[in-house]
Amino acid sequence: MSLRSPSRALTRIGAVATVPLAITMLGAGFAAAHVETDPGQANKGDDAVVTFRVPNEEDNAGTVKLEVTFPLDHPVPNASTTSIPGWTANVTMTTLPKPVHQNNSDVKTAVQTVTWTADPGNQIKPGEFLRFPVLAEALPDNADKLTFKALQTYSNGDVVRWIDPPAADGAAEPEHPAPTLTLVSADTGDNAAKPAAPAAAAATDSDGTARWLGGIGIVIGVLGLGLGIVIAMQGRRSAAPTTENPTE
């Protein structure tokens, strides 16, 4: 389903963003976490809220800036951000050298970068991560995947470049893979199966009701048969002749 109302979508994700999003990471598995999109899939041609999940992988410094570069070969015409306490967001647009035809129109300007900068005294602390949502409008309908490039800046000046191309099938994952977003057709996504769910549920309910009524019918039949046998036996006893003692 297309998110054609940016203000409504941003209100929803804003409600989530205002809750403290720096969540302590548990377990050793998070130590090797990367900057990733969450969720990692969206429908072609739709608007979608794409969230960049950013972990802090250093022990003695905090993350103070995230810069995400959008692809221009399959451009995103517009993007909107939402307020995150302690951070300032900035969307930079660019004019394409040559218009790109997608979604039945020619895209001439597109999102170049989205940058989030921590306010003074704020950061993603060691052992924590933060989610940065962005509403990407009119995702391309002629691509199967979008690859972004992300630069993560720490308070000690270190910059981690999440720009390595995704690994090919069977190949080892690169050290700093770029975040990617898989694009699928709307009729093959999760939403395609949802209209059939009520029918399936109705069929299941109908089948269960039929079995329940059938069970009641069997029970009533058995009770009726037992009652008939009892009545018949009582009738036979009442009709049986009385044998008198001949010596009396």
Coordinates of C-alpha atoms in Angstrom, one line a residue:
M1 CA 0.0 0.0 0.0
S2 CA 1.4 3.4 -1.0
L3 CA 2.1 5.9 1.7
R4 CA 0.8 9.0 -0.2
S5 CA 0.4 11.2 2.9
P6 CA 3.9 12.2 4.1
S7 CA 2.6 14.2 7.1
R8 CA 0.5 11.2 8.4
A9 CA 3.4 8.8 7.9
L10 CA 5.9 11.1 9.6
T11 CA 3.5 11.6 12.5
R12 CA 3.5 7.8 13.0
I13 CA 7.3 7.4 12.8
G14 CA 7.8 10.6 14.9
A15 CA 5.8 9.1 17.7
V16 CA 8.3 6.2 17.7
A17 CA 11.4 8.5 17.3
T18 CA 10.5 10.6 20.3
V19 CA 10.9 7.5 22.5
P20 CA 14.6 7.0 23.6
L21 CA 15.9 5.0 20.7
A22 CA 19.4 4.4 22.0
I23 CA 18.8 0.8 23.1
T24 CA 21.5 -1.2 24.9
M25 CA 22.7 -4.0 22.7
L26 CA 22.9 -7.5 24.3
G27 CA 25.0 -10.4 23.3
A28 CA 28.1 -10.8 21.3
G29 CA 26.1 -11.0 18.0
F30 CA 25.6 -7.2 18.0
A31 CA 29.3 -6.5 18.1
A32 CA 29.6 -7.2 14.4
A33 CA 26.4 -5.3 13.5
H34 CA 26.5 -3.0 10.4
V35 CA 24.6 0.0 9.2
E36 CA 21.5 -1.6 7.6
T37 CA 18.1 -0.7 6.3
D38 CA 15.1 -1.9 8.5
P39 CA 13.0 -3.3 7.0
G40 CA 15.2 -4.3 4.1
Q41 CA 12.3 -4.5 1.6
A42 CA 9.8 -2.2 0.0
N43 CA 7.3 -2.2 -2.9
K44 CA 8.4 -0.8 -6.3
G45 CA 6.9 2.5 -7.1
D46 CA 5.5 3.1 -3.6
D47 CA 6.4 5.5 -0.9
A48 CA 8.1 3.8 2.0
V49 CA 9.6 4.6 5.4
V50 CA 13.2 3.3 5.3
T51 CA 15.0 3.2 8.6
F52 CA 18.8 3.2 8.8
R53 CA 19.8 1.2 11.9
V54 CA 23.2 2.5 13.2
P55 CA 25.2 0.7 15.9
N56 CA 28.1 2.0 17.8
E57 CA 31.0 -0.4 17.3
E58 CA 33.7 1.5 19.2
D59 CA 34.4 1.2 22.9
N60 CA 35.7 4.7 23.7
A61 CA 33.8 7.0 21.3
G62 CA 30.3 7.9 20.3
T63 CA 28.6 8.3 16.9
V64 CA 27.9 11.9 16.2
K65 CA 27.0 12.0 12.5
L66 CA 25.5 9.8 9.8
E67 CA 25.6 10.7 6.1
V68 CA 23.6 8.5 3.7
T69 CA 24.1 9.0 -0.1
F70 CA 21.2 7.9 -2.3
P71 CA 21.7 6.2 -5.6
L72 CA 21.3 8.4 -8.7
D73 CA 21.0 5.7 -11.4
H74 CA 17.6 4.8 -9.8
P75 CA 16.8 8.1 -8.1
V76 CA 14.4 8.8 -5.3
P77 CA 12.6 12.1 -6.2
N78 CA 12.0 13.3 -2.7
A79 CA 12.5 12.4 1.0
S80 CA 11.3 13.7 4.3
T81 CA 12.7 13.2 7.8
T82 CA 11.2 13.3 11.2
S83 CA 12.4 14.9 14.4
I84 CA 14.8 12.8 16.6
P85 CA 15.6 14.3 19.9
G86 CA 19.2 15.5 20.1
W87 CA 19.8 15.2 16.3
T88 CA 19.4 17.6 13.3
A89 CA 18.5 16.2 9.9
N90 CA 19.2 17.7 6.5
V91 CA 18.1 16.5 3.0
T92 CA 20.3 17.6 0.1
M93 CA 18.7 17.5 -3.4
T94 CA 20.6 17.5 -6.7
T95 CA 19.7 18.0 -10.4
L96 CA 20.4 14.9 -12.4
P97 CA 22.8 15.3 -15.4
K98 CA 20.2 13.5 -17.5
P99 CA 16.5 12.8 -16.6
V100 CA 15.8 9.2 -15.6
H101 CA 12.5 7.7 -16.7
Q102 CA 10.7 5.6 -14.1
N103 CA 7.2 5.4 -12.7
N104 CA 5.9 6.7 -16.0
S105 CA 7.6 10.0 -15.6
D106 CA 11.0 11.7 -16.0
V107 CA 12.9 12.3 -12.8
K108 CA 15.0 15.5 -13.1
T109 CA 15.8 16.2 -9.5
A110 CA 16.5 13.6 -6.8
V111 CA 17.7 13.1 -3.2
Q112 CA 21.5 13.2 -3.1
T113 CA 22.2 12.8 0.7
V114 CA 20.4 12.7 4.0
T115 CA 22.6 13.7 6.9
W116 CA 21.9 13.4 10.6
T117 CA 24.1 15.4 13.0
A118 CA 24.1 15.1 16.8
D119 CA 23.5 18.2 18.8
P120 CA 26.4 19.2 21.2
G121 CA 26.7 16.7 24.0
N122 CA 24.6 14.1 22.3
Q123 CA 25.8 10.8 20.7
I124 CA 25.2 7.2 20.2
K125 CA 27.1 5.8 23.1
P126 CA 29.2 2.6 23.1
G127 CA 27.1 -0.5 23.2
E128 CA 24.0 1.3 21.8
F129 CA 22.3 1.9 18.5
L130 CA 19.9 4.4 17.0
R131 CA 17.3 4.3 14.2
F132 CA 17.1 7.0 11.6
P133 CA 13.9 6.9 9.6
V134 CA 13.3 8.7 6.3
L135 CA 10.2 8.7 4.1
A136 CA 11.4 7.9 0.6
E137 CA 8.8 8.9 -2.0
A138 CA 8.1 7.2 -5.3
L139 CA 10.7 4.4 -5.1
P140 CA 11.8 3.4 -8.6
D141 CA 9.7 0.7 -10.4
N142 CA 12.5 -0.4 -12.7
A143 CA 15.1 -1.7 -10.1
D144 CA 15.3 -4.7 -7.8
K145 CA 17.6 -3.2 -5.3
L146 CA 18.8 0.2 -4.1
T147 CA 22.3 0.5 -2.7
F148 CA 23.1 3.4 -0.4
K149 CA 26.5 4.6 0.9
A150 CA 26.8 5.6 4.5
L151 CA 29.5 7.4 6.4
Q152 CA 29.5 7.0 10.2
T153 CA 31.5 9.7 12.1
Y154 CA 32.6 9.2 15.7
S155 CA 33.4 11.7 18.4
N156 CA 37.2 10.9 18.2
G157 CA 37.3 11.7 14.5
D158 CA 37.1 8.2 13.1
V159 CA 34.9 7.8 10.0
V160 CA 33.6 4.3 9.1
R161 CA 32.7 4.1 5.4
W162 CA 29.9 1.7 4.8
I163 CA 30.3 1.7 1.0
D164 CA 31.4 -1.8 0.0
P165 CA 29.2 -3.4 -2.7
P166 CA 27.0 -6.3 -1.6
A167 CA 28.7 -9.7 -1.7
A168 CA 27.8 -11.9 -4.7
D169 CA 26.1 -15.3 -4.0
G170 CA 28.5 -17.5 -2.2
A171 CA 31.1 -14.8 -1.6
A172 CA 32.3 -13.7 1.8
E173 CA 30.6 -10.5 3.1
P174 CA 32.8 -7.4 2.8
E175 CA 34.1 -5.7 5.9
H176 CA 31.9 -2.6 5.5
P177 CA 28.9 -3.5 3.3
A178 CA 26.7 -0.7 2.1
P179 CA 23.1 -0.7 3.3
T180 CA 20.7 -2.0 0.7
L181 CA 17.0 -2.0 0.1
T182 CA 15.3 -4.8 -1.9
L183 CA 12.4 -3.7 -4.1
V184 CA 9.6 -6.2 -5.0
S185 CA 6.4 -6.0 -7.0
A186 CA 3.4 -5.2 -5.0
D187 CA 1.6 -8.4 -6.1
T188 CA 4.5 -10.5 -4.9
G189 CA 5.0 -8.8 -1.5
D190 CA 3.6 -9.7 1.8
N191 CA 0.5 -7.6 1.1
A192 CA -0.5 -9.8 -1.8
A193 CA -1.5 -12.7 0.5
K194 CA -3.5 -10.6 3.0
P195 CA -6.8 -10.3 1.0
A196 CA -7.1 -14.1 1.0
A197 CA -6.7 -14.3 4.7
P198 CA -10.3 -13.4 5.7
A199 CA -11.7 -16.0 3.2
A200 CA -9.3 -18.7 4.7
A201 CA -10.4 -17.7 8.2
A202 CA -14.1 -17.9 7.2
A203 CA -13.6 -21.3 5.7
T204 CA -11.9 -22.5 8.8
D205 CA -14.6 -21.2 11.0
S206 CA -17.3 -22.7 8.8
D207 CA -15.6 -26.1 8.8
G208 CA -15.2 -25.9 12.6
T209 CA -18.9 -25.0 13.0
A210 CA -20.0 -27.9 10.8
R211 CA -17.9 -30.4 12.8
W212 CA -19.3 -29.0 16.1
L213 CA -22.9 -29.4 14.9
G214 CA -22.2 -32.8 13.5
G215 CA -20.8 -33.9 16.9
I216 CA -23.9 -32.6 18.7
G217 CA -26.1 -34.6 16.3
I218 CA -24.2 -37.8 17.0
V219 CA -24.5 -37.3 20.7
I220 CA -28.2 -36.6 20.5
G221 CA -28.6 -39.7 18.3
V222 CA -26.8 -41.9 20.7
L223 CA -28.9 -40.6 23.6
G224 CA -32.1 -41.1 21.7
L225 CA -31.2 -44.7 20.9
G226 CA -30.3 -45.4 24.5
L227 CA -33.6 -43.9 25.7
G228 CA -35.5 -46.0 23.1
I229 CA -33.9 -49.2 24.4
V230 CA -34.7 -48.4 28.0
I231 CA -38.4 -47.7 27.1
A232 CA -38.6 -50.9 25.1
M233 CA -37.2 -53.0 28.0
Q234 CA -39.7 -51.4 30.4
G235 CA -42.5 -52.2 28.0
R236 CA -41.6 -55.9 27.8
R237 CA -41.4 -56.2 31.6
S238 CA -44.9 -54.7 31.9
A239 CA -46.4 -57.1 29.3
A240 CA -44.9 -60.3 30.7
P241 CA -47.6 -62.7 32.3
T242 CA -47.5 -63.3 36.0
T243 CA -46.9 -67.0 37.0
E244 CA -49.1 -68.1 40.0
N245 CA -48.1 -70.8 42.5
P246 CA -50.3 -73.9 41.7
T247 CA -50.2 -75.2 45.3
E248 CA -52.0 -72.2 46.6

